[in-house]
Amino acid sequence: MNIKHHPTDQTLMDYASGKMSQAMELLVATHMTLCPKCREKVAEFEALGGAALETANVMSMDAHALDHVMAMIERETANENVVFREMPSTRRVAVGESITGSAIPSVPRPLANLLPDNVLSLEDIPWKSLAPGVKHYQLKSIESKGTVRLMKIAPGVSIPDHGHHGHEMTLLLKGSYIDEIGRFRAGDVADLGNDVDHQPIADTAEECICLIATDAPMKFNRLLPKLLQPFIGI
Amino acid sequence: MSGTTRTRPGPADPAEAKRCASWIVAVAATQDREAFAQLFAHFAPRVKAYMFRFGGNSENAEELAQEAMMQVWRKAHLFDPQKAAASTWIFTIARNLRIDRFRQRKHIEVDDSDPTLIIDDSPLADEIVDRDEHAVLVKSAMEELPADQKVVVELSFFEDLSHSEIAEQLDIPLGTVKSRLRLALTKLRGGLEGVS
């Protein structure tokens, strides 16, 4: 997979330090599944977290803390009898065989975990129409801070011109789009701050499916979508 | 008594970092209690301080540090010394437990057994990074940061503060927080690339 656009270092560091909204985390983890480079960067930021742990102040534990923990472990082991043991396994998928065409073959697990059980591919998603040529699907069980939704955009259609109150990220899962920043293909992430206004257009004959996560509701610049906002829950 | 005390030195060289990793491996292989006691002595007070900065109450922090160390015991068989140093791995356990308890949800992560996982098959990717050496480099790079950059990095990892909240706490403009962080990251990355 030839990914050209990645989350910023700052975004990856926020992911590693664990201070993002769940909506943003979902998008970053989905991208990381497809992007070994960003996985490695996050591993580096986690090493930085480890270094912060090593260099920061310490707080002494209660005198019997270790005994207490050992006692809890004893109890647990007695209950279990058998120690569950599984080596971490990595199923190697060669890049060539896992990607066909311009779409993600099946849904990466961080995202799949939040979709209904019967959804096995992006095609099975129970889309809801939002505007001509634009469908969306709001993901459930995400903490209230931030929003995350999938959008499906017909060829040649543009997402209404919008700016952002907060941080917005878009991960392309199928097709491609073009906006003021550049061309985005499957696997690419547009990581935008709050001062960017943009109007993405699905620019090939193929429909475009993307995951959009925000830290705050999106604000649309045109009248009609703005009026719709309270009703459709964008 | 559980007050905050001054920094105890962490591993200063890869040999010490490797010792920490070997303790986790020993816990996994033979349920080695002596090795666990060593891990506990080194990491529990650090995890407690970490939790304290998020929870603000030492009883809570004590309980969460104990819980984190229980997870270290339970998950020791999942530790892979080629993927992470001990400090890195224990940091992620503490981070995930904190999110679980304070925000009542799971930290969303990559699943290593996900069939859609893309593996880097470029020749460089096979080069084995010594994670313990790497951890020591990161730590010394961090210690060498100018104080104003270091504090911004620490607050990023150790408190649930947004950049604007960090700005407020340090009484500096938001732009300054962002630029200090950017400088720190550039320096940390530069320091690492220079060696590897």
Tab-separated table of C-alpha atoms in Angstrom:
chain	number	residue	atom	x	y	z
A	1	MET	CA	0.000	0.000	0.000
A	2	ASN	CA	1.400	3.304	-1.053
A	3	ILE	CA	0.400	5.719	1.672
A	4	LYS	CA	1.404	9.324	1.061
A	5	HIS	CA	-0.458	11.273	3.720
A	6	HIS	CA	-0.002	10.417	7.408
A	7	PRO	CA	-1.230	11.812	10.720
A	8	THR	CA	1.133	14.483	12.071
A	9	ASP	CA	3.790	13.529	14.654
A	10	GLN	CA	1.817	15.506	17.195
A	11	THR	CA	-1.263	13.392	16.511
A	12	LEU	CA	0.726	10.151	16.832
A	13	MET	CA	2.225	11.378	20.093
A	14	ASP	CA	-1.240	12.189	21.459
A	15	TYR	CA	-2.282	8.659	20.502
A	16	ALA	CA	0.746	7.154	22.278
A	17	SER	CA	0.277	9.254	25.401
A	18	GLY	CA	-3.395	8.286	25.523
A	19	LYS	CA	-4.971	11.713	25.524
A	20	MET	CA	-7.150	11.584	22.411
A	21	SER	CA	-10.879	11.222	22.095
A	22	GLN	CA	-11.909	7.653	21.365
A	23	ALA	CA	-13.135	8.844	17.952
A	24	MET	CA	-9.634	10.003	16.997
A	25	GLU	CA	-8.028	6.885	18.490
A	26	LEU	CA	-10.236	4.714	16.319
A	27	LEU	CA	-9.120	6.528	13.190
A	28	VAL	CA	-5.432	6.447	14.120
A	29	ALA	CA	-5.521	2.725	15.023
A	30	THR	CA	-7.296	1.938	11.734
A	31	HIS	CA	-4.643	3.858	9.794
A	32	MET	CA	-1.844	2.196	11.797
A	33	THR	CA	-3.191	-1.233	10.841
A	34	LEU	CA	-2.471	-0.253	7.230
A	35	CYS	CA	0.700	1.747	7.877
A	36	PRO	CA	3.840	0.073	9.303
A	37	LYS	CA	5.617	3.461	9.305
A	38	CYS	CA	3.147	5.034	11.707
A	39	ARG	CA	3.163	1.880	13.869
A	40	GLU	CA	6.912	2.303	14.240
A	41	LYS	CA	6.561	6.013	15.046
A	42	VAL	CA	3.967	5.261	17.719
A	43	ALA	CA	6.326	2.621	19.154
A	44	GLU	CA	8.942	5.398	19.405
A	45	PHE	CA	6.530	7.721	21.157
A	46	GLU	CA	5.634	4.909	23.552
A	47	ALA	CA	9.354	4.515	24.238
A	48	LEU	CA	9.323	8.228	25.036
A	49	GLY	CA	6.465	7.541	27.470
A	50	GLY	CA	8.634	4.814	29.012
A	51	ALA	CA	11.502	7.305	29.307
A	52	ALA	CA	9.164	9.820	30.963
A	53	LEU	CA	8.165	7.078	33.416
A	54	GLU	CA	11.836	6.384	34.148
A	55	THR	CA	12.864	10.009	34.629
A	56	ALA	CA	9.858	11.403	36.490
A	57	ASN	CA	9.423	11.441	40.247
A	58	VAL	CA	8.480	8.260	42.076
A	59	MET	CA	5.990	7.703	44.898
A	60	SER	CA	6.771	5.052	47.482
A	61	MET	CA	4.335	2.175	47.677
A	62	ASP	CA	2.589	1.036	50.858
A	63	ALA	CA	4.799	-1.188	53.019
A	64	HIS	CA	2.841	-4.366	52.249
A	65	ALA	CA	2.013	-3.603	48.625
A	66	LEU	CA	4.108	-6.406	47.157
A	67	ASP	CA	2.748	-8.978	49.640
A	68	HIS	CA	-0.729	-7.821	48.837
A	69	VAL	CA	-0.211	-8.176	45.086
A	70	MET	CA	1.460	-11.580	45.524
A	71	ALA	CA	-1.511	-12.743	47.611
A	72	MET	CA	-3.917	-11.646	44.896
A	73	ILE	CA	-1.822	-13.449	42.303
A	74	GLU	CA	-1.808	-16.624	44.457
A	75	ARG	CA	-5.574	-16.533	44.721
A	76	GLU	CA	-5.934	-16.020	41.016
A	77	THR	CA	-3.541	-18.820	40.089
A	78	ALA	CA	-5.269	-21.200	42.506
A	79	ASN	CA	-8.570	-20.465	40.808
A	80	GLU	CA	-7.233	-20.919	37.350
A	81	ASN	CA	-5.049	-24.004	37.702
A	82	VAL	CA	-3.998	-23.717	34.119
A	83	VAL	CA	-2.076	-20.647	33.108
A	84	PHE	CA	-3.401	-19.355	29.861
A	85	ARG	CA	-0.517	-18.853	27.553
A	86	GLU	CA	-0.403	-17.741	23.996
A	87	MET	CA	2.526	-16.367	22.086
A	88	PRO	CA	1.837	-13.128	20.269
A	89	SER	CA	1.212	-14.141	16.702
A	90	THR	CA	1.521	-11.931	13.706
A	91	ARG	CA	-0.095	-13.207	10.579
A	92	ARG	CA	2.110	-12.037	7.800
A	93	VAL	CA	0.231	-10.788	4.796
A	94	ALA	CA	2.353	-9.716	1.876
A	95	VAL	CA	1.507	-6.223	0.732
A	96	GLY	CA	0.640	-7.366	-2.776
A	97	GLU	CA	-1.864	-10.010	-1.836
A	98	SER	CA	-3.779	-8.039	0.738
A	99	ILE	CA	-4.640	-5.084	-1.417
A	100	THR	CA	-6.737	-5.400	-4.509
A	101	GLY	CA	-7.630	-2.351	-6.526
A	102	SER	CA	-7.869	0.856	-4.576
A	103	ALA	CA	-9.953	-0.351	-1.664
A	104	ILE	CA	-9.135	-1.844	1.708
A	105	PRO	CA	-10.060	-5.549	1.162
A	106	SER	CA	-11.882	-6.003	4.419
A	107	VAL	CA	-12.434	-3.762	7.363
A	108	PRO	CA	-9.437	-3.290	9.688
A	109	ARG	CA	-10.247	-4.660	13.127
A	110	PRO	CA	-10.264	-1.440	15.190
A	111	LEU	CA	-13.088	-0.205	12.938
A	112	ALA	CA	-14.748	-3.598	12.432
A	113	ASN	CA	-15.099	-3.950	16.221
A	114	LEU	CA	-17.453	-0.973	16.247
A	115	LEU	CA	-19.620	-2.064	13.311
A	116	PRO	CA	-22.665	-4.341	13.609
A	117	ASP	CA	-21.737	-8.048	13.568
A	118	ASN	CA	-23.229	-8.679	10.144
A	119	VAL	CA	-21.030	-6.063	8.467
A	120	LEU	CA	-18.113	-7.898	6.869
A	121	SER	CA	-17.144	-5.418	4.223
A	122	LEU	CA	-17.590	-1.741	3.537
A	123	GLU	CA	-20.431	-2.650	1.177
A	124	ASP	CA	-22.571	-4.121	3.971
A	125	ILE	CA	-22.707	-0.943	5.995
A	126	PRO	CA	-26.316	0.226	6.575
A	127	TRP	CA	-25.787	3.654	4.981
A	128	LYS	CA	-28.188	6.521	5.541
A	129	SER	CA	-28.674	9.152	2.889
A	130	LEU	CA	-27.481	12.616	3.880
A	131	ALA	CA	-27.653	14.612	0.650
A	132	PRO	CA	-27.723	13.661	-3.037
A	133	GLY	CA	-24.661	11.492	-3.642
A	134	VAL	CA	-23.626	11.557	0.036
A	135	LYS	CA	-24.413	8.768	2.481
A	136	HIS	CA	-23.170	8.329	5.987
A	137	TYR	CA	-23.098	5.944	8.901
A	138	GLN	CA	-22.643	7.147	12.447
A	139	LEU	CA	-20.602	4.803	14.615
A	140	LYS	CA	-22.048	3.706	17.932
A	141	SER	CA	-20.528	3.264	21.378
A	142	ILE	CA	-18.014	6.031	21.085
A	143	GLU	CA	-17.540	8.322	24.090
A	144	SER	CA	-19.415	11.590	23.714
A	145	LYS	CA	-16.344	13.774	23.245
A	146	GLY	CA	-15.790	13.915	19.495
A	147	THR	CA	-17.679	12.316	16.630
A	148	VAL	CA	-16.857	9.614	14.154
A	149	ARG	CA	-18.719	8.571	11.031
A	150	LEU	CA	-18.215	6.804	7.762
A	151	MET	CA	-19.096	8.695	4.607
A	152	LYS	CA	-19.753	7.373	1.140
A	153	ILE	CA	-19.504	9.902	-1.633
A	154	ALA	CA	-20.559	9.323	-5.240
A	155	PRO	CA	-18.059	10.133	-8.014
A	156	GLY	CA	-17.851	13.846	-8.754
A	157	VAL	CA	-19.792	14.820	-5.636
A	158	SER	CA	-18.231	17.065	-3.045
A	159	ILE	CA	-18.682	17.099	0.708
A	160	PRO	CA	-20.199	20.473	1.621
A	161	ASP	CA	-17.552	23.108	2.201
A	162	HIS	CA	-16.747	23.027	5.890
A	163	GLY	CA	-14.327	24.244	8.483
A	164	HIS	CA	-13.577	22.770	11.888
A	165	HIS	CA	-14.108	23.863	15.439
A	166	GLY	CA	-11.441	21.475	16.541
A	167	HIS	CA	-9.237	18.749	15.163
A	168	GLU	CA	-10.563	16.736	12.212
A	169	MET	CA	-9.041	13.703	10.567
A	170	THR	CA	-10.202	11.817	7.490
A	171	LEU	CA	-9.017	8.330	6.569
A	172	LEU	CA	-9.694	7.198	3.016
A	173	LEU	CA	-10.834	3.576	2.821
A	174	LYS	CA	-11.908	3.356	-0.800
A	175	GLY	CA	-11.598	5.466	-3.933
A	176	SER	CA	-9.907	8.832	-3.846
A	177	TYR	CA	-10.657	12.488	-3.370
A	178	ILE	CA	-9.004	15.735	-4.073
A	179	ASP	CA	-9.164	18.966	-2.094
A	180	GLU	CA	-7.161	22.133	-1.581
A	181	ILE	CA	-4.390	20.081	0.050
A	182	GLY	CA	-3.919	17.303	-2.462
A	183	ARG	CA	-5.058	13.905	-3.670
A	184	PHE	CA	-5.932	11.237	-1.129
A	185	ARG	CA	-6.143	7.491	-1.778
A	186	ALA	CA	-7.019	4.417	0.290
A	187	GLY	CA	-4.956	4.411	3.490
A	188	ASP	CA	-4.166	8.150	3.376
A	189	VAL	CA	-5.044	10.408	6.294
A	190	ALA	CA	-5.846	14.108	6.079
A	191	ASP	CA	-4.924	15.516	9.482
A	192	LEU	CA	-6.387	19.008	9.697
A	193	GLY	CA	-6.230	21.653	12.385
A	194	ASN	CA	-9.032	24.038	13.268
A	195	ASP	CA	-8.127	26.789	10.857
A	196	VAL	CA	-8.572	24.817	7.642
A	197	ASP	CA	-11.573	25.168	5.366
A	198	HIS	CA	-11.769	22.514	2.724
A	199	GLN	CA	-14.131	20.969	0.225
A	200	PRO	CA	-13.163	17.441	-0.758
A	201	ILE	CA	-14.400	16.092	-4.106
A	202	ALA	CA	-14.527	12.388	-5.003
A	203	ASP	CA	-12.482	12.636	-8.171
A	204	THR	CA	-12.569	9.262	-9.917
A	205	ALA	CA	-15.240	7.083	-11.483
A	206	GLU	CA	-15.291	5.111	-8.242
A	207	GLU	CA	-17.272	6.080	-5.165
A	208	CYS	CA	-15.222	7.186	-2.214
A	209	ILE	CA	-15.587	5.857	1.328
A	210	CYS	CA	-13.907	7.555	4.229
A	211	LEU	CA	-13.834	7.602	8.006
A	212	ILE	CA	-14.052	11.069	9.526
A	213	ALA	CA	-13.268	11.765	13.168
A	214	THR	CA	-13.545	15.099	14.914
A	215	ASP	CA	-12.933	16.396	18.419
A	216	ALA	CA	-15.928	18.737	18.039
A	217	PRO	CA	-18.940	18.898	15.713
A	218	MET	CA	-18.182	19.885	12.112
A	219	LYS	CA	-19.320	23.306	10.981
A	220	PHE	CA	-20.572	23.654	7.441
A	221	ASN	CA	-20.144	26.946	5.671
A	222	ARG	CA	-23.156	26.808	3.391
A	223	LEU	CA	-26.610	27.663	4.538
A	224	LEU	CA	-28.438	24.468	3.763
A	225	PRO	CA	-26.166	22.020	5.532
A	226	LYS	CA	-25.965	24.398	8.478
A	227	LEU	CA	-29.762	24.302	8.775
A	228	LEU	CA	-29.693	20.545	8.551
A	229	GLN	CA	-27.015	20.178	11.192
A	230	PRO	CA	-29.268	19.872	14.263
A	231	PHE	CA	-31.513	17.338	12.547
A	232	ILE	CA	-29.007	14.958	11.117
A	233	GLY	CA	-26.699	15.086	14.059
A	234	ILE	CA	-23.544	16.124	12.296
B	1	MET	CA	3.814	7.252	53.997
B	2	SER	CA	3.569	7.807	50.310
B	3	GLY	CA	4.987	11.195	49.426
B	4	THR	CA	6.636	12.161	46.188
B	5	THR	CA	10.359	11.706	46.328
B	6	ARG	CA	13.056	12.884	44.019
B	7	THR	CA	13.942	10.999	40.878
B	8	ARG	CA	15.537	7.647	41.409
B	9	PRO	CA	17.858	6.917	38.562
B	10	GLY	CA	16.359	4.642	35.917
B	11	PRO	CA	18.479	2.395	33.722
B	12	ALA	CA	21.504	4.375	32.643
B	13	ASP	CA	22.811	1.806	30.238
B	14	PRO	CA	21.399	-0.937	28.038
B	15	ALA	CA	22.585	-3.641	30.465
B	16	GLU	CA	20.231	-2.323	33.125
B	17	ALA	CA	17.364	-2.003	30.669
B	18	LYS	CA	18.056	-5.577	29.570
B	19	ARG	CA	17.919	-6.745	33.165
B	20	CYS	CA	14.414	-5.250	33.463
B	21	ALA	CA	13.384	-7.048	30.267
B	22	SER	CA	14.870	-10.340	31.503
B	23	TRP	CA	12.823	-10.081	34.715
B	24	ILE	CA	9.613	-9.917	32.666
B	25	VAL	CA	10.769	-12.882	30.583
B	26	ALA	CA	11.522	-14.829	33.785
B	27	VAL	CA	8.061	-14.077	35.165
B	28	ALA	CA	6.557	-15.412	31.929
B	29	ALA	CA	8.756	-18.497	31.730
B	30	THR	CA	8.846	-19.737	35.331
B	31	GLN	CA	6.551	-17.436	37.349
B	32	ASP	CA	9.757	-16.216	38.943
B	33	ARG	CA	8.707	-14.367	42.107
B	34	GLU	CA	12.140	-12.951	42.801
B	35	ALA	CA	12.208	-11.376	39.319
B	36	PHE	CA	8.700	-10.011	39.898
B	37	ALA	CA	9.787	-8.464	43.207
B	38	GLN	CA	12.601	-6.672	41.362
B	39	LEU	CA	10.188	-5.391	38.728
B	40	PHE	CA	7.818	-4.310	41.441
B	41	ALA	CA	10.509	-2.399	43.328
B	42	HIS	CA	11.565	-0.575	40.185
B	43	PHE	CA	8.288	0.111	38.409
B	44	ALA	CA	5.471	0.202	40.976
B	45	PRO	CA	6.594	3.547	42.531
B	46	ARG	CA	6.863	5.037	39.042
B	47	VAL	CA	3.440	3.806	37.969
B	48	LYS	CA	2.011	5.113	41.244
B	49	ALA	CA	3.407	8.588	40.539
B	50	TYR	CA	1.974	8.384	37.008
B	51	MET	CA	-1.495	7.464	38.284
B	52	PHE	CA	-1.305	10.108	41.002
B	53	ARG	CA	-0.890	12.861	38.426
B	54	PHE	CA	-4.094	11.759	36.723
B	55	GLY	CA	-6.104	10.820	39.806
B	56	GLY	CA	-4.895	13.264	42.406
B	57	ASN	CA	-5.383	10.894	45.339
B	58	SER	CA	-2.674	8.633	46.694
B	59	GLU	CA	-4.997	5.814	47.766
B	60	ASN	CA	-6.327	5.582	44.259
B	61	ALA	CA	-2.842	5.781	42.799
B	62	GLU	CA	-1.631	2.989	45.109
B	63	GLU	CA	-4.501	0.737	44.075
B	64	LEU	CA	-3.983	1.418	40.376
B	65	ALA	CA	-0.236	0.836	40.651
B	66	GLN	CA	-0.935	-2.532	42.307
B	67	GLU	CA	-3.455	-3.361	39.611
B	68	ALA	CA	-0.954	-2.408	36.895
B	69	MET	CA	1.680	-4.689	38.456
B	70	MET	CA	-0.852	-7.544	38.572
B	71	GLN	CA	-1.305	-7.034	34.853
B	72	VAL	CA	2.457	-7.134	34.387
B	73	TRP	CA	2.387	-10.604	36.009
B	74	ARG	CA	-0.631	-11.749	34.000
B	75	LYS	CA	0.494	-10.404	30.654
B	76	ALA	CA	4.197	-11.206	30.987
B	77	HIS	CA	3.863	-13.962	28.358
B	78	LEU	CA	2.797	-11.323	25.830
B	79	PHE	CA	5.958	-9.255	26.356
B	80	ASP	CA	8.230	-9.401	23.327
B	81	PRO	CA	11.694	-7.937	24.054
B	82	GLN	CA	12.217	-7.421	20.327
B	83	LYS	CA	9.206	-5.148	20.114
B	84	ALA	CA	9.556	-3.034	23.224
B	85	ALA	CA	11.790	-2.257	26.179
B	86	ALA	CA	10.437	-3.077	29.638
B	87	SER	CA	9.812	0.608	30.431
B	88	THR	CA	7.904	1.086	27.160
B	89	TRP	CA	5.767	-2.001	27.728
B	90	ILE	CA	4.941	-1.080	31.320
B	91	PHE	CA	4.148	2.483	30.239
B	92	THR	CA	1.524	1.117	27.795
B	93	ILE	CA	0.018	-1.089	30.527
B	94	ALA	CA	-0.240	1.921	32.864
B	95	ARG	CA	-1.657	4.125	30.097
B	96	ASN	CA	-4.318	1.567	29.122
B	97	LEU	CA	-5.306	0.952	32.733
B	98	ARG	CA	-5.603	4.697	33.314
B	99	ILE	CA	-7.901	5.122	30.291
B	100	ASP	CA	-9.914	2.092	31.385
B	101	ARG	CA	-10.427	3.424	34.925
B	102	PHE	CA	-10.615	7.178	34.457
B	103	ARG	CA	-12.478	7.237	31.162
B	104	GLN	CA	-14.305	3.907	31.444
B	105	ARG	CA	-13.319	2.624	28.049
B	106	LYS	CA	-10.616	0.690	26.277
B	107	HIS	CA	-7.701	2.301	24.483
B	108	ILE	CA	-8.237	1.400	20.813
B	109	GLU	CA	-5.185	-0.416	19.480
B	110	VAL	CA	-3.883	-2.271	16.469
B	111	ASP	CA	-4.574	-5.999	16.666
B	112	ASP	CA	-1.389	-7.880	15.714
B	113	SER	CA	-3.439	-10.827	14.472
B	114	ASP	CA	-5.684	-8.658	12.256
B	115	PRO	CA	-5.687	-10.234	8.755
B	116	THR	CA	-5.814	-6.731	7.253
B	117	LEU	CA	-2.555	-5.759	9.008
B	118	ILE	CA	-0.016	-4.545	6.451
B	119	ILE	CA	3.545	-5.637	7.194
B	120	ASP	CA	6.504	-3.648	5.958
B	121	ASP	CA	8.397	-5.972	3.636
B	122	SER	CA	11.176	-3.543	2.758
B	123	PRO	CA	14.663	-4.879	3.598
B	124	LEU	CA	15.267	-2.166	6.211
B	125	ALA	CA	12.227	-3.272	8.178
B	126	ASP	CA	13.887	-6.579	8.989
B	127	GLU	CA	16.789	-4.900	10.694
B	128	ILE	CA	16.432	-5.697	14.350
B	129	VAL	CA	16.310	-2.660	16.559
B	130	ASP	CA	17.713	-3.312	20.005
B	131	ARG	CA	14.790	-1.955	22.009
B	132	ASP	CA	16.743	-1.720	25.248
B	133	GLU	CA	19.528	0.317	23.688
B	134	HIS	CA	16.894	2.414	22.019
B	135	ALA	CA	15.061	3.043	25.312
B	136	VAL	CA	18.279	4.233	26.949
B	137	LEU	CA	18.958	6.573	24.018
B	138	VAL	CA	15.448	8.014	24.230
B	139	LYS	CA	15.890	8.543	27.943
B	140	SER	CA	19.197	10.346	27.634
B	141	ALA	CA	17.917	12.395	24.680
B	142	MET	CA	15.014	13.411	26.880
B	143	GLU	CA	17.280	14.316	29.791
B	144	GLU	CA	19.325	16.523	27.494
B	145	LEU	CA	16.342	18.571	26.357
B	146	PRO	CA	16.264	22.183	27.541
B	147	ALA	CA	14.068	22.448	30.649
B	148	ASP	CA	11.303	24.402	28.901
B	149	GLN	CA	10.930	21.695	26.224
B	150	LYS	CA	11.247	18.823	28.659
B	151	VAL	CA	8.414	20.065	30.835
B	152	VAL	CA	6.086	20.256	27.822
B	153	VAL	CA	6.918	16.662	26.855
B	154	GLU	CA	6.409	15.481	30.439
B	155	LEU	CA	3.061	17.224	30.737
B	156	SER	CA	2.014	15.626	27.444
B	157	PHE	CA	2.578	12.140	28.823
B	158	PHE	CA	1.840	12.670	32.487
B	159	GLU	CA	-1.275	14.737	32.565
B	160	ASP	CA	-4.534	14.651	30.712
B	161	LEU	CA	-4.047	18.165	29.437
B	162	SER	CA	-4.712	19.536	25.981
B	163	HIS	CA	-2.157	21.899	24.492
B	164	SER	CA	-4.214	24.901	25.518
B	165	GLU	CA	-4.472	23.584	29.081
B	166	ILE	CA	-0.696	23.091	29.152
B	167	ALA	CA	-0.360	26.685	27.927
B	168	GLU	CA	-2.625	27.853	30.730
B	169	GLN	CA	-0.777	25.851	33.374
B	170	LEU	CA	2.634	27.134	32.277
B	171	ASP	CA	1.229	30.600	31.596
B	172	ILE	CA	2.640	30.764	28.078
B	173	PRO	CA	0.870	31.244	24.725
B	174	LEU	CA	-0.565	28.184	22.963
B	175	GLY	CA	1.753	28.764	19.993
B	176	THR	CA	4.743	28.507	22.332
B	177	VAL	CA	3.569	25.126	23.658
B	178	LYS	CA	3.248	23.854	20.107
B	179	SER	CA	6.606	25.169	18.988
B	180	ARG	CA	8.423	23.825	22.080
B	181	LEU	CA	6.892	20.436	21.507
B	182	ARG	CA	7.838	20.516	17.848
B	183	LEU	CA	11.406	21.471	18.726
B	184	ALA	CA	11.601	18.734	21.353
B	185	LEU	CA	10.344	16.080	18.936
B	186	THR	CA	12.762	17.204	16.235
B	187	LYS	CA	15.607	17.051	18.731
B	188	LEU	CA	14.577	13.648	20.080
B	189	ARG	CA	14.237	12.228	16.601
B	190	GLY	CA	17.545	13.786	15.494
B	191	GLY	CA	19.302	12.358	18.540
B	192	LEU	CA	18.012	8.892	17.758
B	193	GLU	CA	18.773	8.934	14.077
B	194	GLY	CA	22.292	10.119	14.718
B	195	VAL	CA	23.080	6.879	16.524
B	196	SER	CA	21.090	4.156	14.786
